[in-house]
Tab-separated table of C-alpha atoms and ligand atoms in Angstrom:
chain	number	residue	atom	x	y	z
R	633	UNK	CA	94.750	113.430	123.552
R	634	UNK	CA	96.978	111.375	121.747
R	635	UNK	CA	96.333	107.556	121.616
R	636	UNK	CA	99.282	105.007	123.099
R	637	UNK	CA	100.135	102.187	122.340
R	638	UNK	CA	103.271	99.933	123.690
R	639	UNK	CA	105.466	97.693	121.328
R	640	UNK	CA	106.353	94.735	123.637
R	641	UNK	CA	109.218	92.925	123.517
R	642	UNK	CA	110.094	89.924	126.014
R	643	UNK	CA	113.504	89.196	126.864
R	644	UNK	CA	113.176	86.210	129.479
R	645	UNK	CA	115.625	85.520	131.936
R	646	UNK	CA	118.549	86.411	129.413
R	647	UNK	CA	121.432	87.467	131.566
R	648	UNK	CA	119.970	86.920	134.603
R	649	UNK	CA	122.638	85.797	137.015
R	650	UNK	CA	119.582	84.848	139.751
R	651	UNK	CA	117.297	82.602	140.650
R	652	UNK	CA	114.474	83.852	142.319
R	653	UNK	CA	112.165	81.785	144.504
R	654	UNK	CA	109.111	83.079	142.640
R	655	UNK	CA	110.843	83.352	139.029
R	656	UNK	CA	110.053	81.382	136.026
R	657	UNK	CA	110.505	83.898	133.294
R	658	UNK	CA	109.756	81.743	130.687
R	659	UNK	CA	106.876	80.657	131.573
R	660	UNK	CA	105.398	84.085	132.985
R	661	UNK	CA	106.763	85.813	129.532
R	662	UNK	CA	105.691	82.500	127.239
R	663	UNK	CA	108.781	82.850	125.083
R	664	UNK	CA	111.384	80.314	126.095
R	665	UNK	CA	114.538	81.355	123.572
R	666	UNK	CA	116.562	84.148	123.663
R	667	UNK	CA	115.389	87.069	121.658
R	668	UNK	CA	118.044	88.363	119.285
R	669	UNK	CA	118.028	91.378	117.106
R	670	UNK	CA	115.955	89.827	113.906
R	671	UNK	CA	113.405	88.628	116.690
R	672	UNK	CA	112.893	92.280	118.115
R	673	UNK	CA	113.109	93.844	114.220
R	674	UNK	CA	109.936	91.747	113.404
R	675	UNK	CA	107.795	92.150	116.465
R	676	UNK	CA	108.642	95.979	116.021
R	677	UNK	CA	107.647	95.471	112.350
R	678	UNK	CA	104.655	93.736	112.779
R	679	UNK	CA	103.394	96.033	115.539
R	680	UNK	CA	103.747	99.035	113.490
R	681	UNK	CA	101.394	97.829	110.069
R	682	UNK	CA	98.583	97.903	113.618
R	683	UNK	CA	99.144	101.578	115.212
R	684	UNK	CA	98.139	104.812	113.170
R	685	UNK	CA	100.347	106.965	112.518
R	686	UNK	CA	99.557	110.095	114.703
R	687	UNK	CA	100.073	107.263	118.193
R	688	UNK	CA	102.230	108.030	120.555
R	689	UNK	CA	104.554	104.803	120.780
R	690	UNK	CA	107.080	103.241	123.271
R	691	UNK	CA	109.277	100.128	122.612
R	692	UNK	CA	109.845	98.277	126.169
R	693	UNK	CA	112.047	95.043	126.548
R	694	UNK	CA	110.186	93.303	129.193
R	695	UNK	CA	110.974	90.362	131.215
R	696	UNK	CA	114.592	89.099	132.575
R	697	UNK	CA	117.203	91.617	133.511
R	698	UNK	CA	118.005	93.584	130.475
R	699	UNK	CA	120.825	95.467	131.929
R	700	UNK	CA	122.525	91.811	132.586
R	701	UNK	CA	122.261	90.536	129.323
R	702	UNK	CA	125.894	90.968	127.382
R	703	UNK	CA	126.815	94.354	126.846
R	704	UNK	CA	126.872	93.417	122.744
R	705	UNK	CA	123.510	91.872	123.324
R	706	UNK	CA	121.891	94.696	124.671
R	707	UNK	CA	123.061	97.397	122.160
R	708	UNK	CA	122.139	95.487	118.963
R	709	UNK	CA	118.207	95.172	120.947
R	710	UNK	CA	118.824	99.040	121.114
R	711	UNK	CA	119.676	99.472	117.792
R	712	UNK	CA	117.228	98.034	116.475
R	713	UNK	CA	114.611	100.485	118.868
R	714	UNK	CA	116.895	103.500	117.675
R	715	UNK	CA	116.386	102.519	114.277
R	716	UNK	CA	112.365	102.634	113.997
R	717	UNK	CA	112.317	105.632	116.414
R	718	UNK	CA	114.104	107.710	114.366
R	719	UNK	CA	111.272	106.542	111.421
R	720	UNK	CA	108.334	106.613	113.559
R	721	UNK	CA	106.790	108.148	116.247
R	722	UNK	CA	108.736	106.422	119.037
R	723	UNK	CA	108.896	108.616	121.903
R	724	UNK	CA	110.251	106.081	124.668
R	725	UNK	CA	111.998	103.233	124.856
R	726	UNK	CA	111.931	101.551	128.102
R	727	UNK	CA	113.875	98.843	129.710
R	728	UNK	CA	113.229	96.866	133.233
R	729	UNK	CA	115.970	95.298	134.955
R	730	UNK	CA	117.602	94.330	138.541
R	731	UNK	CA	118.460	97.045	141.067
R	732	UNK	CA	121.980	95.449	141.572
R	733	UNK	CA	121.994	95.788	137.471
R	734	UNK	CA	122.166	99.628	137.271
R	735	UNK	CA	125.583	102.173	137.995
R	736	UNK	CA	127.289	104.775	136.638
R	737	UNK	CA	128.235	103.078	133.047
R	738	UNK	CA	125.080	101.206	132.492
R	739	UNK	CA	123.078	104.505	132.999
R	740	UNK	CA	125.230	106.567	130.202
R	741	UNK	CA	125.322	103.848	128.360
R	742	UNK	CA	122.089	103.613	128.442
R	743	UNK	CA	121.151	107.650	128.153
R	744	UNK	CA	123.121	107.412	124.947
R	745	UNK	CA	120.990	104.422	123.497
R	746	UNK	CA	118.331	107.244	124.158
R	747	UNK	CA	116.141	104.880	126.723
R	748	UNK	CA	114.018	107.036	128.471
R	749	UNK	CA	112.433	104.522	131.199
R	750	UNK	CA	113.335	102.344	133.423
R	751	UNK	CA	111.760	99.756	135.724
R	752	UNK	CA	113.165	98.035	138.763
R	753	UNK	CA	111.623	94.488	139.784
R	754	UNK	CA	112.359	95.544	143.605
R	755	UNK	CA	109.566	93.279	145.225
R	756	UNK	CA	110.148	94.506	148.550
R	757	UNK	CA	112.045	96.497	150.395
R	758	UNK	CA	112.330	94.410	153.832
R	759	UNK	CA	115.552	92.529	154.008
R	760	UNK	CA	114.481	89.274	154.956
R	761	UNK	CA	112.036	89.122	152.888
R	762	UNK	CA	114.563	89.807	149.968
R	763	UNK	CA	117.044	86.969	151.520
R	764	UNK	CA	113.854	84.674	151.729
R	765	UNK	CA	113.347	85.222	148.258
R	766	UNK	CA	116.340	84.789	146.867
R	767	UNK	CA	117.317	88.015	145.235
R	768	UNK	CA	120.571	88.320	145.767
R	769	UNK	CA	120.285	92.323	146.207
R	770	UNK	CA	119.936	94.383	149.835
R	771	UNK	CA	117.102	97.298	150.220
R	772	UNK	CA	120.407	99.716	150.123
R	773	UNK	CA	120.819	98.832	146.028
R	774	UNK	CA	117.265	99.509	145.205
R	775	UNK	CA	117.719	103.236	147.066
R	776	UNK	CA	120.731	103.933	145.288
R	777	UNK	CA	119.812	102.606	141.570
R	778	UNK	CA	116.623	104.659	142.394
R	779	UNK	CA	118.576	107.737	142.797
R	780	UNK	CA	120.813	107.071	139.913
R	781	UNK	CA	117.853	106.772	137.541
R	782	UNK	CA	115.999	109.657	139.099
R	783	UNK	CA	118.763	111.751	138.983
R	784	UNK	CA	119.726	111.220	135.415
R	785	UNK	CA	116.415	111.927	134.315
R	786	UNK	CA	115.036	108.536	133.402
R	787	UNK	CA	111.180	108.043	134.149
R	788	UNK	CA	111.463	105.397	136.966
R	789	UNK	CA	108.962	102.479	137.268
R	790	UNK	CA	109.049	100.401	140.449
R	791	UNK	CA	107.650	96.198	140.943
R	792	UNK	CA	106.643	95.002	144.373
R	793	UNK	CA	104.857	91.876	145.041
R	794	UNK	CA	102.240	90.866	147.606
R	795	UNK	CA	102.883	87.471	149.707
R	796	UNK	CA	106.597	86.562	148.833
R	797	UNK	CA	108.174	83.866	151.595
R	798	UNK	CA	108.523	85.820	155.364
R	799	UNK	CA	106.213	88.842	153.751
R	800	UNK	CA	103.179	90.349	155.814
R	801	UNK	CA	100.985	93.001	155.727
R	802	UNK	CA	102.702	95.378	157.606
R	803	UNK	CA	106.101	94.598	155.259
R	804	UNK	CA	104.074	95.367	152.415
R	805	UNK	CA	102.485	98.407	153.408
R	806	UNK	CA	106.371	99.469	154.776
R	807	UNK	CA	107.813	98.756	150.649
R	808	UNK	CA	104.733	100.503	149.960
R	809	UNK	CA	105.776	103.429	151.943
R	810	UNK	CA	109.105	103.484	151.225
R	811	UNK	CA	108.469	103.138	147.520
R	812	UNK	CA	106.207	106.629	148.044
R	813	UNK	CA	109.420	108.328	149.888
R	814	UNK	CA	111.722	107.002	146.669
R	815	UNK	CA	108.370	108.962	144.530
R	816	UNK	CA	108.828	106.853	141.042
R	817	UNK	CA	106.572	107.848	137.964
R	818	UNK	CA	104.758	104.738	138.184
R	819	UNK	CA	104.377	101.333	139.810
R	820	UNK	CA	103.402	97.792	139.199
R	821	UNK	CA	101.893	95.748	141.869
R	822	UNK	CA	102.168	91.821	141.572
R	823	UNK	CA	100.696	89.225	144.274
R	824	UNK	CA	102.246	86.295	144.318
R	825	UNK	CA	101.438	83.295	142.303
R	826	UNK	CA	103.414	79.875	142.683
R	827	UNK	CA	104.460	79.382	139.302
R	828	UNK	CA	105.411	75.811	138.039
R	829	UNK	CA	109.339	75.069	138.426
R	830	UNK	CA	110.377	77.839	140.734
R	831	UNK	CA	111.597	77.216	144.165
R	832	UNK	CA	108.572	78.951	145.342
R	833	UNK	CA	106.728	75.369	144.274
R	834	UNK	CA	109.056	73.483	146.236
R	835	UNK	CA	108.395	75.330	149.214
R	836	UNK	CA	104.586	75.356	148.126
R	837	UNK	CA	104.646	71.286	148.176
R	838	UNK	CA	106.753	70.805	151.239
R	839	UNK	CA	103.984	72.840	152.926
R	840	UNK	CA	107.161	75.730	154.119
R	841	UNK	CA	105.103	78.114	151.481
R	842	UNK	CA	101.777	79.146	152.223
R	843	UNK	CA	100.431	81.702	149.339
R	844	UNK	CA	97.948	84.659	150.229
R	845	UNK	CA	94.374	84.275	149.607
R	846	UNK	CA	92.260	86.078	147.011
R	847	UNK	CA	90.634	88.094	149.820
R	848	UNK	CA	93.893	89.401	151.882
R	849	UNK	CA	95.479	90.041	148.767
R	850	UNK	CA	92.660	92.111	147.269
R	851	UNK	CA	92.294	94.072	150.530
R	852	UNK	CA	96.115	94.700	150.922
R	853	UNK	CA	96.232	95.971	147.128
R	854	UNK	CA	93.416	98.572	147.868
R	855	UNK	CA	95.311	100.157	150.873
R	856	UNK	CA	98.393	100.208	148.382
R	857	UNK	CA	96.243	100.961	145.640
R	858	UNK	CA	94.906	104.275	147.780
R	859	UNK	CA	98.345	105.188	149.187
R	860	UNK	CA	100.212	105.465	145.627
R	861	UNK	CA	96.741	106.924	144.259
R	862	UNK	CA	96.856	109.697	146.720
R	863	UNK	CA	100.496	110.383	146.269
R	864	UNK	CA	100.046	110.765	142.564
R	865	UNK	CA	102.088	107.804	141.791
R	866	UNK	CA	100.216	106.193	138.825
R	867	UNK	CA	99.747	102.065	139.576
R	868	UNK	CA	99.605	100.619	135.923
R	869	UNK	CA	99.364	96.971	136.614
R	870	UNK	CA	98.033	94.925	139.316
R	871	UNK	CA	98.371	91.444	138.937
R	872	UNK	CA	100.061	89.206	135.910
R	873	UNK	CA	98.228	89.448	132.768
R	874	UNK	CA	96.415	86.394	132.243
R	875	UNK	CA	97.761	84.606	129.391
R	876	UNK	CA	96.545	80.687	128.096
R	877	UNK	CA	99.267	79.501	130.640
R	878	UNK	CA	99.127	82.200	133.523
R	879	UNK	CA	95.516	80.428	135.018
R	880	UNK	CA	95.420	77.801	137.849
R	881	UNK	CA	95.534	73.786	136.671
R	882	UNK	CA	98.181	74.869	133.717
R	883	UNK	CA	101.210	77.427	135.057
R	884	UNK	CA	99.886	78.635	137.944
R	885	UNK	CA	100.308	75.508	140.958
R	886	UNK	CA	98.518	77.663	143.632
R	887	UNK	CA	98.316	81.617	144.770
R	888	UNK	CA	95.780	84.254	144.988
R	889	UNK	CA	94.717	83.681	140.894
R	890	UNK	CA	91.904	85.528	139.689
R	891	UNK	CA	90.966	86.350	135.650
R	892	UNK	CA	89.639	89.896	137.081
R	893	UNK	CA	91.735	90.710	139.947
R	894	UNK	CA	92.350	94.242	139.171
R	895	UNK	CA	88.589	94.827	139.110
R	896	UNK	CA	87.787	93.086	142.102
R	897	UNK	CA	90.463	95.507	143.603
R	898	UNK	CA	88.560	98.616	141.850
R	899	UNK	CA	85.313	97.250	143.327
R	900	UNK	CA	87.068	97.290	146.683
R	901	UNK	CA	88.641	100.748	146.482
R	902	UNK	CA	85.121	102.464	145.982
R	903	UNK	CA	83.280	100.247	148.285
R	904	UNK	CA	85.953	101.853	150.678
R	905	UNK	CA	84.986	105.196	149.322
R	906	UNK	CA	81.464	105.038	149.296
R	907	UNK	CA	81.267	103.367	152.680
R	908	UNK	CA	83.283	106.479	154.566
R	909	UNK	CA	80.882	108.799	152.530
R	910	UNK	CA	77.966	107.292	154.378
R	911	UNK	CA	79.521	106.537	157.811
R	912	UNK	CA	80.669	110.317	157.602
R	913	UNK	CA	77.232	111.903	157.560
R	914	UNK	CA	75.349	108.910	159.273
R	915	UNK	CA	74.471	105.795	157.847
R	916	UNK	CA	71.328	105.533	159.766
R	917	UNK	CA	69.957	108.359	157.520
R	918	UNK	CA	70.613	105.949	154.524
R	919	UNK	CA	69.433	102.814	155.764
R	920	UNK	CA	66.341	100.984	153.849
R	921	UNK	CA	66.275	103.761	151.000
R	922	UNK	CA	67.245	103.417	147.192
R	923	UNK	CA	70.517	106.213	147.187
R	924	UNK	CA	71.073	107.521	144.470
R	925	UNK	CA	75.107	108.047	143.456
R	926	UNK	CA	76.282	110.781	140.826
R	927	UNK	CA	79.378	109.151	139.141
R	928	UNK	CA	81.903	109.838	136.419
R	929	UNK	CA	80.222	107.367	133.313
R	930	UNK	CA	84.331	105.408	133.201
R	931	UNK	CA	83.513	104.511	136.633
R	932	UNK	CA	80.075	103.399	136.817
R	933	UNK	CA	81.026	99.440	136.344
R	934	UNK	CA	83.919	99.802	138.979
R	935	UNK	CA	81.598	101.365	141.489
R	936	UNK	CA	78.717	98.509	140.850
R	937	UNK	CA	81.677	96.440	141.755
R	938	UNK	CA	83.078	93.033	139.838
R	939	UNK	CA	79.644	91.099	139.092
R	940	UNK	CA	78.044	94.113	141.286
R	941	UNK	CA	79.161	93.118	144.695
R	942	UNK	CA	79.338	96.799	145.749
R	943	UNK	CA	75.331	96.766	145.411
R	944	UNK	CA	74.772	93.262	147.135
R	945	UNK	CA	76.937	94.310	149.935
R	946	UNK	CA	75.881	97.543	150.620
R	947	UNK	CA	71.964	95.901	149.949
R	948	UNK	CA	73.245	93.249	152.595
R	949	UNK	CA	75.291	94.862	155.066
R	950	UNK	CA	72.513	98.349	155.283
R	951	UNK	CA	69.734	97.903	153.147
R	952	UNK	CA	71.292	100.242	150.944
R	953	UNK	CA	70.079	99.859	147.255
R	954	UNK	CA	72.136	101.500	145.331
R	955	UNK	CA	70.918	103.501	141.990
R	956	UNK	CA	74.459	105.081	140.607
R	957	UNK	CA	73.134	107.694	138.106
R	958	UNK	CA	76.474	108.656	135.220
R	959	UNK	CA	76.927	111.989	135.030
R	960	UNK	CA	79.324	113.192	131.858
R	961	UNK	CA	81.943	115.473	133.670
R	962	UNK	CA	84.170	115.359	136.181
R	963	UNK	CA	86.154	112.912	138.561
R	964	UNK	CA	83.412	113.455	141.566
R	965	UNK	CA	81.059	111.346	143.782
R	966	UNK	CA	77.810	112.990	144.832
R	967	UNK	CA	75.207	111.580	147.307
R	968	UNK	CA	72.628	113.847	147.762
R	969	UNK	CA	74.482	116.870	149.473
R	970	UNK	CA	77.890	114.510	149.620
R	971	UNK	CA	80.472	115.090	147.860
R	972	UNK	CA	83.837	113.551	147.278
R	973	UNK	CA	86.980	114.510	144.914
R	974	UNK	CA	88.094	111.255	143.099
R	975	UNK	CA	90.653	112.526	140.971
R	976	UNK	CA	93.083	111.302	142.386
R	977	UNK	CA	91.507	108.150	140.883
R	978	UNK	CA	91.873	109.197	137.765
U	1062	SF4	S1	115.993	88.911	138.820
U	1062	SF4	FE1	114.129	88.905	137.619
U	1062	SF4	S2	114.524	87.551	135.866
U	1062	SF4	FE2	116.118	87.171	137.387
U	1062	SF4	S3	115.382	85.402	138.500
U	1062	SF4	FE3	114.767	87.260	139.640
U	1062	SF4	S4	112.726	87.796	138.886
U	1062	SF4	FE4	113.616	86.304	137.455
């Protein structure tokens, strides 16, 4: 299988005509000036002396709403993409944007600048959640720039977050849903940090704001995790990337922060697993024995769980210890006669 590798470029808040509570783009993108054609040309530049040649490679403008930016803006950023894919092996070009940023002229214009994916920063699909947030968009706009994408054969990447103002569980797990009916190639899933200068602080110091905990968050992410998982929709990001500034005490003013929140989420997703797999043939059977687990080798560390809470707590809750044997082949979990498909994991 060919090796990937993403050329990133970060176009913050240019031509953004919102404000959202949560948004600081500059500092969750760390650049802070526009990014103009020469900019893109040398991060595309210096990316390439790093990948081998035989990589499969995508250029993505990330960050801010591309499809706002000025019309003149946007097609010398594509031109300069268009010009190194036609020299390299460039296979997408992707582009994230606004779901009140997309009709019938952006999408051919941007078909004929031969971008091939597109992600919408939705963030939830309950109205008042939306208006609490400040997005300036209705659930109706993200169904119908969906369908416009879909339809004109883009791959289609959707955003939700986790803990905006008004949001609960149950809204979540509804955008969640609803995101599964719309059935985009991938998704991102982002819990909400209060970021320094956003409203969202405002609200976070006049005590109107109170952020998720690490805990809710990481349990509402599994049962999202699982539903997209099980409906083939790939998840490929939970949680910002942590940069210098993205930690708690510099950017980050409060919110469910953690270096290794995807993992802890992976630890929770398995302890799920693993947990039904015993309840389902009788955890009594289990209880005060060393079990051993047959699992795929990539998994082994997600299954021991982040700093191998999986073992303590099954070791805690059932006097379960916990020997997980790798086996080379195969996305499968076997416990003794158990046996459970994981691909879907995969
Ligand atoms: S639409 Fe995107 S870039 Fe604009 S303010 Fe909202 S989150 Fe930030």
């Amino acid at each position: 299988m060919k090796l990937k590798k993403t050329i990133s470029i970060f176009v913050p808040h240019s031509g953004c005509p919102n404000d959202c509570i949560f948004c600081n783009q500059k500092r969750i993108t760390g650049v802070s000036t526009p990014v103009g054609p020469e900019e893109a040309e040398n991060v595309i530049i210096e990316s390439l002396k790093t990948i081998d040649a035989d990589t499969e490679i995508e250029i993505a403008f990330f960050g801010g709403s591309f499809t706002a930016i000025e019309k003149e803006r946007q097609k010398e950023l594509l031109d300069v993409a268009n010009k190194y894919k036609k020299e390299y092996n460039i296979k997408d070009i992707r582009i994230s944007t606004r779901p009140d940023a997309i009709d019938e002229d952006i999408i051919s214009f941007l078909k004929s600048s031969n971008v091939t994916i597109i992600e919408l920063g939705v963030q939830s699909l309950d109205e008042n959640v939306l208006a609490q947030s400040n997005r300036g968009h209705n659930s109706e706009c993200v169904y119908r720039s969906s369908e416009l994408i879909l339809k004109n054969g883009f791959k289609l990447g959707l955003q939700m977050m986790l803990g905006l103002p008004g949001d609960s569980i149950e809204k979540v797990n509804y955008t969640a849903d609803e995101f599964i009916r719309i059935s985009p190639h991938f998704v991102r899933i982002y819990p909400v940090l209060v970021i320094k200068d956003t409203g969202l602080e405002s609200l976070f110091k006049s005590k109107v704001y109170e952020p998720w905990s690490v805990e809710k968050t990481v349990e509402a992410c599994k049962d999202i995790f699982l539903k997209f998982a099980r409906n083939k929709i790939k998840v490929i990001r939970m949680g910002l990337q942590t940069t210098q500034d993205i930690m708690i005490g510099k950017d980050v003013v409060a919110g469910p922060f953690h270096p290794a929140i995807g993992e802890l989420i992976y630890s929770m997703v398995y302890r799920e697993i693993i947990e039904k797999m015993f309840i389902g043939k009788g955890i009594e059977e289990y209880k005060g024995k060393i079990v051993e687990i047959n699992a795929p080798k990539s998994q082994i560390s997600k299954i021991s769980g982040n700093k191998k809470s999986n073992r303590e707590y099954f070791k805690i809750r059932y006097g379960i210890d916990l020997k997980i044997v790798a086996v080379e082949k195969g996305m499968v979990l076997r416990i003794g006669d158990l046996k459970e498909d994981i691909s879907f994991l995969a």
